[in-house]
Amino acid sequence: MSMKMVELLQSRGVAIDDIIDCVAYLEEGFSGNPLDRKQTEENILEILAKREVEHAIRTGIALDVMAEKGLFEDKLIEDVIVRDESLYGVDEVLAYGICNLYGSIALTNFGYVDRVKPGIIGRLNDAKDGECHTYLDDIVGAITASAASKSAHNR
Ligand code: MG
Protein backbone atom coordinates (compact mmCIF):
# COMPACT_ATOMS: atom_id res chain seq x y z
CA MET A 1 0.00 0.00 0.00
CA SER A 2 2.90 2.35 0.64
CA MET A 3 3.74 2.33 -3.11
CA LYS A 4 0.35 3.96 -3.82
CA MET A 5 1.31 6.73 -1.38
CA VAL A 6 4.75 7.06 -2.98
CA GLU A 7 3.04 7.58 -6.35
CA LEU A 8 0.49 10.02 -4.93
CA LEU A 9 3.23 12.12 -3.30
CA GLN A 10 5.25 11.97 -6.53
CA SER A 11 2.23 13.23 -8.49
CA ARG A 12 2.30 16.33 -6.26
CA GLY A 13 6.04 16.88 -6.72
CA VAL A 14 7.39 15.09 -3.63
CA ALA A 15 9.95 12.29 -4.06
CA ILE A 16 10.93 9.96 -1.21
CA ASP A 17 14.48 11.22 -1.71
CA ASP A 18 13.26 14.77 -0.92
CA ILE A 19 11.84 13.51 2.38
CA ILE A 20 15.09 11.65 3.16
CA ASP A 21 16.93 14.97 2.60
CA CYS A 22 14.65 16.62 5.18
CA VAL A 23 15.28 13.81 7.68
CA ALA A 24 19.03 14.22 7.08
CA TYR A 25 18.70 17.92 7.82
CA LEU A 26 16.75 17.24 11.01
CA GLU A 27 19.15 14.55 12.19
CA GLU A 28 22.26 16.69 11.73
CA GLY A 29 23.75 17.27 15.13
CA PHE A 30 21.65 14.63 16.91
CA SER A 31 23.62 11.59 15.88
CA GLY A 32 27.31 11.97 15.14
CA ASN A 33 27.02 9.60 12.16
CA PRO A 34 25.87 10.40 8.64
CA LEU A 35 22.24 9.44 8.03
CA ASP A 36 21.68 5.88 6.83
CA ARG A 37 19.59 6.80 3.77
CA LYS A 38 18.57 3.19 3.01
CA GLN A 39 17.29 2.65 6.55
CA THR A 40 15.55 6.03 6.46
CA GLU A 41 13.81 5.08 3.22
CA GLU A 42 12.59 1.86 4.86
CA ASN A 43 11.33 3.86 7.85
CA ILE A 44 9.47 6.25 5.54
CA LEU A 45 7.88 3.38 3.59
CA GLU A 46 6.75 1.80 6.89
CA ILE A 47 5.18 5.11 7.92
CA LEU A 48 3.44 5.41 4.54
CA ALA A 49 2.03 1.88 4.91
CA LYS A 50 -0.07 2.80 7.96
CA ARG A 51 -3.77 3.27 7.31
CA GLU A 52 -4.05 6.46 9.40
CA VAL A 53 -1.13 7.97 7.49
CA GLU A 54 -2.65 7.01 4.15
CA HIS A 55 -5.92 8.66 5.13
CA ALA A 56 -4.20 11.86 6.27
CA ILE A 57 -2.21 12.05 3.00
CA ARG A 58 -5.26 11.38 0.82
CA THR A 59 -7.39 13.89 2.75
CA GLY A 60 -4.76 16.64 2.70
CA ILE A 61 -3.97 16.26 -0.99
CA ALA A 62 -7.67 16.08 -1.89
CA LEU A 63 -8.27 19.39 -0.09
CA ASP A 64 -5.24 21.00 -1.79
CA VAL A 65 -6.45 19.85 -5.21
CA MET A 66 -10.02 21.03 -4.56
CA ALA A 67 -8.68 24.43 -3.52
CA GLU A 68 -6.51 24.58 -6.67
CA LYS A 69 -9.50 23.78 -8.87
CA GLY A 70 -11.85 26.15 -7.06
CA LEU A 71 -14.22 23.34 -6.09
CA PHE A 72 -15.13 24.46 -2.56
CA GLU A 73 -18.70 25.56 -2.04
CA ASP A 74 -17.49 27.77 0.82
CA LYS A 75 -15.37 30.34 -1.02
CA LEU A 76 -14.24 31.99 2.21
CA ILE A 77 -12.45 28.86 3.42
CA GLU A 78 -11.22 28.08 -0.11
CA ASP A 79 -9.55 31.48 -0.18
CA VAL A 80 -8.00 30.91 3.26
CA ILE A 81 -6.55 27.58 2.04
CA VAL A 82 -5.33 28.96 -1.30
CA ARG A 83 -3.60 31.86 0.46
CA ASP A 84 -2.26 29.48 3.14
CA GLU A 85 -3.30 31.99 5.76
CA SER A 86 -0.94 31.78 8.71
CA LEU A 87 -3.69 31.59 11.33
CA TYR A 88 -5.59 28.78 9.56
CA GLY A 89 -3.86 25.90 11.41
CA VAL A 90 -6.15 23.04 10.34
CA ASP A 91 -3.41 21.79 8.00
CA GLU A 92 -1.08 21.36 10.98
CA VAL A 93 -3.79 19.63 12.99
CA LEU A 94 -4.30 17.03 10.25
CA ALA A 95 -0.54 16.44 10.15
CA TYR A 96 -0.33 15.97 13.95
CA GLY A 97 -2.41 12.85 13.41
CA ILE A 98 0.64 11.31 11.73
CA CYS A 99 3.07 12.50 14.43
CA ASN A 100 0.81 11.20 17.20
CA LEU A 101 1.55 7.66 16.00
CA TYR A 102 5.28 8.19 16.66
CA GLY A 103 5.38 9.76 20.11
CA SER A 104 6.46 13.05 21.58
CA ILE A 105 9.78 13.20 19.69
CA ALA A 106 7.81 13.26 16.44
CA LEU A 107 5.68 16.15 17.71
CA THR A 108 8.64 18.29 18.80
CA ASN A 109 10.45 17.46 15.53
CA PHE A 110 7.35 18.55 13.64
CA GLY A 111 7.29 21.93 15.39
CA TYR A 112 10.95 22.44 14.48
CA VAL A 113 10.53 21.41 10.83
CA ASP A 114 7.45 23.64 10.55
CA ARG A 115 9.50 26.65 11.66
CA VAL A 116 12.64 25.94 9.61
CA LYS A 117 10.97 24.46 6.48
CA PRO A 118 14.00 22.64 5.06
CA GLY A 119 14.24 21.52 1.39
CA ILE A 120 11.05 20.31 -0.24
CA ILE A 121 8.94 21.63 2.66
CA GLY A 122 10.07 25.18 1.89
CA ARG A 123 9.56 24.63 -1.83
CA LEU A 124 5.98 23.45 -1.22
CA ASN A 125 5.40 26.37 1.11
CA ASP A 126 6.52 28.79 -1.64
CA ALA A 127 4.24 27.10 -4.19
CA LYS A 128 3.94 28.75 -7.58
CA ASP A 129 0.77 30.50 -8.74
CA GLY A 130 -1.98 28.02 -9.47
CA GLU A 131 -0.56 25.39 -7.11
CA CYS A 132 -1.81 24.79 -3.59
CA HIS A 133 0.21 22.72 -1.11
CA THR A 134 -1.23 24.15 2.10
CA TYR A 135 -1.86 20.66 3.49
CA LEU A 136 0.98 18.83 1.77
CA ASP A 137 3.85 20.83 3.28
CA ASP A 138 2.66 19.86 6.77
CA ILE A 139 2.09 16.25 5.78
CA VAL A 140 5.65 16.02 4.43
CA GLY A 141 6.84 17.71 7.64
CA ALA A 142 5.00 15.13 9.72
CA ILE A 143 6.43 12.21 7.71
CA THR A 144 9.90 13.72 8.12
CA ALA A 145 9.40 14.22 11.86
CA SER A 146 8.04 10.69 12.30
CA ALA A 147 10.92 9.13 10.34
CA ALA A 148 13.44 11.02 12.48
CA SER A 149 11.59 9.88 15.61
CA LYS A 150 11.75 6.26 14.42
CA SER A 151 15.49 6.49 13.89
CA ALA A 152 15.97 8.15 17.32
CA HIS A 153 14.09 5.26 18.96
CA ASN A 154 16.17 2.73 17.03
CA ARG A 155 19.45 4.24 18.27
MG1 MG B 1 0.60 24.22 5.61
PDB file of C-alpha atoms and ligand atoms in Angstrom:
ATOM      1  CA  MET A   1       0.000   0.000   0.000  1.00  0.00           C
ATOM      2  CA  SER A   2       2.903   2.351   0.641  1.00  0.00           C
ATOM      3  CA  MET A   3       3.736   2.327  -3.112  1.00  0.00           C
ATOM      4  CA  LYS A   4       0.346   3.957  -3.818  1.00  0.00           C
ATOM      5  CA  MET A   5       1.305   6.725  -1.383  1.00  0.00           C
ATOM      6  CA  VAL A   6       4.747   7.065  -2.978  1.00  0.00           C
ATOM      7  CA  GLU A   7       3.041   7.579  -6.346  1.00  0.00           C
ATOM      8  CA  LEU A   8       0.493  10.019  -4.933  1.00  0.00           C
ATOM      9  CA  LEU A   9       3.231  12.125  -3.302  1.00  0.00           C
ATOM     10  CA  GLN A  10       5.249  11.973  -6.532  1.00  0.00           C
ATOM     11  CA  SER A  11       2.229  13.229  -8.492  1.00  0.00           C
ATOM     12  CA  ARG A  12       2.301  16.329  -6.255  1.00  0.00           C
ATOM     13  CA  GLY A  13       6.038  16.877  -6.721  1.00  0.00           C
ATOM     14  CA  VAL A  14       7.386  15.095  -3.628  1.00  0.00           C
ATOM     15  CA  ALA A  15       9.950  12.292  -4.061  1.00  0.00           C
ATOM     16  CA  ILE A  16      10.931   9.958  -1.212  1.00  0.00           C
ATOM     17  CA  ASP A  17      14.479  11.220  -1.710  1.00  0.00           C
ATOM     18  CA  ASP A  18      13.256  14.771  -0.922  1.00  0.00           C
ATOM     19  CA  ILE A  19      11.835  13.505   2.380  1.00  0.00           C
ATOM     20  CA  ILE A  20      15.089  11.651   3.158  1.00  0.00           C
ATOM     21  CA  ASP A  21      16.933  14.971   2.601  1.00  0.00           C
ATOM     22  CA  CYS A  22      14.649  16.622   5.180  1.00  0.00           C
ATOM     23  CA  VAL A  23      15.279  13.808   7.684  1.00  0.00           C
ATOM     24  CA  ALA A  24      19.026  14.222   7.084  1.00  0.00           C
ATOM     25  CA  TYR A  25      18.697  17.925   7.824  1.00  0.00           C
ATOM     26  CA  LEU A  26      16.747  17.245  11.011  1.00  0.00           C
ATOM     27  CA  GLU A  27      19.150  14.551  12.190  1.00  0.00           C
ATOM     28  CA  GLU A  28      22.256  16.692  11.728  1.00  0.00           C
ATOM     29  CA  GLY A  29      23.749  17.274  15.129  1.00  0.00           C
ATOM     30  CA  PHE A  30      21.650  14.628  16.906  1.00  0.00           C
ATOM     31  CA  SER A  31      23.622  11.594  15.884  1.00  0.00           C
ATOM     32  CA  GLY A  32      27.307  11.968  15.136  1.00  0.00           C
ATOM     33  CA  ASN A  33      27.017   9.595  12.164  1.00  0.00           C
ATOM     34  CA  PRO A  34      25.871  10.401   8.640  1.00  0.00           C
ATOM     35  CA  LEU A  35      22.242   9.438   8.026  1.00  0.00           C
ATOM     36  CA  ASP A  36      21.678   5.875   6.834  1.00  0.00           C
ATOM     37  CA  ARG A  37      19.585   6.797   3.775  1.00  0.00           C
ATOM     38  CA  LYS A  38      18.573   3.192   3.009  1.00  0.00           C
ATOM     39  CA  GLN A  39      17.291   2.651   6.554  1.00  0.00           C
ATOM     40  CA  THR A  40      15.552   6.026   6.463  1.00  0.00           C
ATOM     41  CA  GLU A  41      13.809   5.075   3.218  1.00  0.00           C
ATOM     42  CA  GLU A  42      12.594   1.857   4.862  1.00  0.00           C
ATOM     43  CA  ASN A  43      11.331   3.863   7.851  1.00  0.00           C
ATOM     44  CA  ILE A  44       9.467   6.246   5.542  1.00  0.00           C
ATOM     45  CA  LEU A  45       7.883   3.375   3.590  1.00  0.00           C
ATOM     46  CA  GLU A  46       6.749   1.802   6.888  1.00  0.00           C
ATOM     47  CA  ILE A  47       5.179   5.106   7.919  1.00  0.00           C
ATOM     48  CA  LEU A  48       3.437   5.409   4.540  1.00  0.00           C
ATOM     49  CA  ALA A  49       2.030   1.884   4.910  1.00  0.00           C
ATOM     50  CA  LYS A  50      -0.069   2.803   7.959  1.00  0.00           C
ATOM     51  CA  ARG A  51      -3.766   3.273   7.305  1.00  0.00           C
ATOM     52  CA  GLU A  52      -4.046   6.462   9.405  1.00  0.00           C
ATOM     53  CA  VAL A  53      -1.129   7.967   7.489  1.00  0.00           C
ATOM     54  CA  GLU A  54      -2.648   7.014   4.153  1.00  0.00           C
ATOM     55  CA  HIS A  55      -5.924   8.659   5.131  1.00  0.00           C
ATOM     56  CA  ALA A  56      -4.201  11.858   6.274  1.00  0.00           C
ATOM     57  CA  ILE A  57      -2.210  12.055   3.003  1.00  0.00           C
ATOM     58  CA  ARG A  58      -5.262  11.382   0.825  1.00  0.00           C
ATOM     59  CA  THR A  59      -7.393  13.895   2.749  1.00  0.00           C
ATOM     60  CA  GLY A  60      -4.763  16.636   2.700  1.00  0.00           C
ATOM     61  CA  ILE A  61      -3.966  16.257  -0.987  1.00  0.00           C
ATOM     62  CA  ALA A  62      -7.673  16.077  -1.889  1.00  0.00           C
ATOM     63  CA  LEU A  63      -8.269  19.387  -0.093  1.00  0.00           C
ATOM     64  CA  ASP A  64      -5.237  21.002  -1.787  1.00  0.00           C
ATOM     65  CA  VAL A  65      -6.446  19.847  -5.215  1.00  0.00           C
ATOM     66  CA  MET A  66     -10.020  21.027  -4.555  1.00  0.00           C
ATOM     67  CA  ALA A  67      -8.678  24.430  -3.523  1.00  0.00           C
ATOM     68  CA  GLU A  68      -6.506  24.582  -6.672  1.00  0.00           C
ATOM     69  CA  LYS A  69      -9.500  23.778  -8.871  1.00  0.00           C
ATOM     70  CA  GLY A  70     -11.852  26.153  -7.057  1.00  0.00           C
ATOM     71  CA  LEU A  71     -14.224  23.336  -6.093  1.00  0.00           C
ATOM     72  CA  PHE A  72     -15.128  24.461  -2.560  1.00  0.00           C
ATOM     73  CA  GLU A  73     -18.695  25.564  -2.036  1.00  0.00           C
ATOM     74  CA  ASP A  74     -17.491  27.772   0.823  1.00  0.00           C
ATOM     75  CA  LYS A  75     -15.367  30.344  -1.016  1.00  0.00           C
ATOM     76  CA  LEU A  76     -14.235  31.989   2.208  1.00  0.00           C
ATOM     77  CA  ILE A  77     -12.452  28.858   3.424  1.00  0.00           C
ATOM     78  CA  GLU A  78     -11.222  28.080  -0.105  1.00  0.00           C
ATOM     79  CA  ASP A  79      -9.554  31.483  -0.178  1.00  0.00           C
ATOM     80  CA  VAL A  80      -7.995  30.914   3.261  1.00  0.00           C
ATOM     81  CA  ILE A  81      -6.551  27.580   2.044  1.00  0.00           C
ATOM     82  CA  VAL A  82      -5.333  28.960  -1.303  1.00  0.00           C
ATOM     83  CA  ARG A  83      -3.596  31.864   0.455  1.00  0.00           C
ATOM     84  CA  ASP A  84      -2.256  29.482   3.138  1.00  0.00           C
ATOM     85  CA  GLU A  85      -3.302  31.990   5.763  1.00  0.00           C
ATOM     86  CA  SER A  86      -0.942  31.781   8.713  1.00  0.00           C
ATOM     87  CA  LEU A  87      -3.692  31.595  11.329  1.00  0.00           C
ATOM     88  CA  TYR A  88      -5.595  28.775   9.564  1.00  0.00           C
ATOM     89  CA  GLY A  89      -3.858  25.898  11.406  1.00  0.00           C
ATOM     90  CA  VAL A  90      -6.151  23.035  10.339  1.00  0.00           C
ATOM     91  CA  ASP A  91      -3.411  21.791   8.001  1.00  0.00           C
ATOM     92  CA  GLU A  92      -1.078  21.357  10.980  1.00  0.00           C
ATOM     93  CA  VAL A  93      -3.793  19.635  12.993  1.00  0.00           C
ATOM     94  CA  LEU A  94      -4.300  17.028  10.254  1.00  0.00           C
ATOM     95  CA  ALA A  95      -0.538  16.442  10.147  1.00  0.00           C
ATOM     96  CA  TYR A  96      -0.326  15.968  13.949  1.00  0.00           C
ATOM     97  CA  GLY A  97      -2.408  12.847  13.410  1.00  0.00           C
ATOM     98  CA  ILE A  98       0.641  11.306  11.726  1.00  0.00           C
ATOM     99  CA  CYS A  99       3.074  12.503  14.432  1.00  0.00           C
ATOM    100  CA  ASN A 100       0.808  11.199  17.203  1.00  0.00           C
ATOM    101  CA  LEU A 101       1.553   7.659  16.004  1.00  0.00           C
ATOM    102  CA  TYR A 102       5.279   8.186  16.657  1.00  0.00           C
ATOM    103  CA  GLY A 103       5.376   9.756  20.107  1.00  0.00           C
ATOM    104  CA  SER A 104       6.458  13.049  21.579  1.00  0.00           C
ATOM    105  CA  ILE A 105       9.778  13.201  19.689  1.00  0.00           C
ATOM    106  CA  ALA A 106       7.805  13.259  16.436  1.00  0.00           C
ATOM    107  CA  LEU A 107       5.685  16.154  17.713  1.00  0.00           C
ATOM    108  CA  THR A 108       8.637  18.287  18.798  1.00  0.00           C
ATOM    109  CA  ASN A 109      10.454  17.458  15.535  1.00  0.00           C
ATOM    110  CA  PHE A 110       7.354  18.552  13.637  1.00  0.00           C
ATOM    111  CA  GLY A 111       7.290  21.927  15.386  1.00  0.00           C
ATOM    112  CA  TYR A 112      10.946  22.445  14.477  1.00  0.00           C
ATOM    113  CA  VAL A 113      10.527  21.407  10.830  1.00  0.00           C
ATOM    114  CA  ASP A 114       7.448  23.643  10.555  1.00  0.00           C
ATOM    115  CA  ARG A 115       9.504  26.653  11.656  1.00  0.00           C
ATOM    116  CA  VAL A 116      12.639  25.944   9.613  1.00  0.00           C
ATOM    117  CA  LYS A 117      10.969  24.461   6.482  1.00  0.00           C
ATOM    118  CA  PRO A 118      14.004  22.636   5.060  1.00  0.00           C
ATOM    119  CA  GLY A 119      14.241  21.521   1.395  1.00  0.00           C
ATOM    120  CA  ILE A 120      11.049  20.311  -0.244  1.00  0.00           C
ATOM    121  CA  ILE A 121       8.936  21.633   2.659  1.00  0.00           C
ATOM    122  CA  GLY A 122      10.070  25.179   1.895  1.00  0.00           C
ATOM    123  CA  ARG A 123       9.558  24.631  -1.834  1.00  0.00           C
ATOM    124  CA  LEU A 124       5.983  23.453  -1.219  1.00  0.00           C
ATOM    125  CA  ASN A 125       5.399  26.373   1.110  1.00  0.00           C
ATOM    126  CA  ASP A 126       6.517  28.791  -1.643  1.00  0.00           C
ATOM    127  CA  ALA A 127       4.237  27.098  -4.190  1.00  0.00           C
ATOM    128  CA  LYS A 128       3.940  28.750  -7.578  1.00  0.00           C
ATOM    129  CA  ASP A 129       0.768  30.496  -8.743  1.00  0.00           C
ATOM    130  CA  GLY A 130      -1.984  28.024  -9.475  1.00  0.00           C
ATOM    131  CA  GLU A 131      -0.560  25.385  -7.114  1.00  0.00           C
ATOM    132  CA  CYS A 132      -1.810  24.793  -3.589  1.00  0.00           C
ATOM    133  CA  HIS A 133       0.209  22.720  -1.113  1.00  0.00           C
ATOM    134  CA  THR A 134      -1.226  24.150   2.097  1.00  0.00           C
ATOM    135  CA  TYR A 135      -1.863  20.661   3.490  1.00  0.00           C
ATOM    136  CA  LEU A 136       0.977  18.828   1.771  1.00  0.00           C
ATOM    137  CA  ASP A 137       3.847  20.830   3.277  1.00  0.00           C
ATOM    138  CA  ASP A 138       2.656  19.856   6.769  1.00  0.00           C
ATOM    139  CA  ILE A 139       2.093  16.248   5.779  1.00  0.00           C
ATOM    140  CA  VAL A 140       5.649  16.021   4.430  1.00  0.00           C
ATOM    141  CA  GLY A 141       6.843  17.712   7.642  1.00  0.00           C
ATOM    142  CA  ALA A 142       4.995  15.127   9.718  1.00  0.00           C
ATOM    143  CA  ILE A 143       6.425  12.206   7.707  1.00  0.00           C
ATOM    144  CA  THR A 144       9.905  13.721   8.121  1.00  0.00           C
ATOM    145  CA  ALA A 145       9.397  14.220  11.861  1.00  0.00           C
ATOM    146  CA  SER A 146       8.039  10.695  12.296  1.00  0.00           C
ATOM    147  CA  ALA A 147      10.917   9.125  10.337  1.00  0.00           C
ATOM    148  CA  ALA A 148      13.438  11.018  12.484  1.00  0.00           C
ATOM    149  CA  SER A 149      11.595   9.881  15.614  1.00  0.00           C
ATOM    150  CA  LYS A 150      11.753   6.257  14.424  1.00  0.00           C
ATOM    151  CA  SER A 151      15.488   6.491  13.891  1.00  0.00           C
ATOM    152  CA  ALA A 152      15.967   8.148  17.316  1.00  0.00           C
ATOM    153  CA  HIS A 153      14.086   5.263  18.955  1.00  0.00           C
ATOM    154  CA  ASN A 154      16.167   2.734  17.030  1.00  0.00           C
ATOM    155  CA  ARG A 155      19.454   4.244  18.267  1.00  0.00           C
TER     156      ARG A 155
HETATM  157 MG    MG B   1       0.601  24.220   5.611  1.00  0.00          MG
END
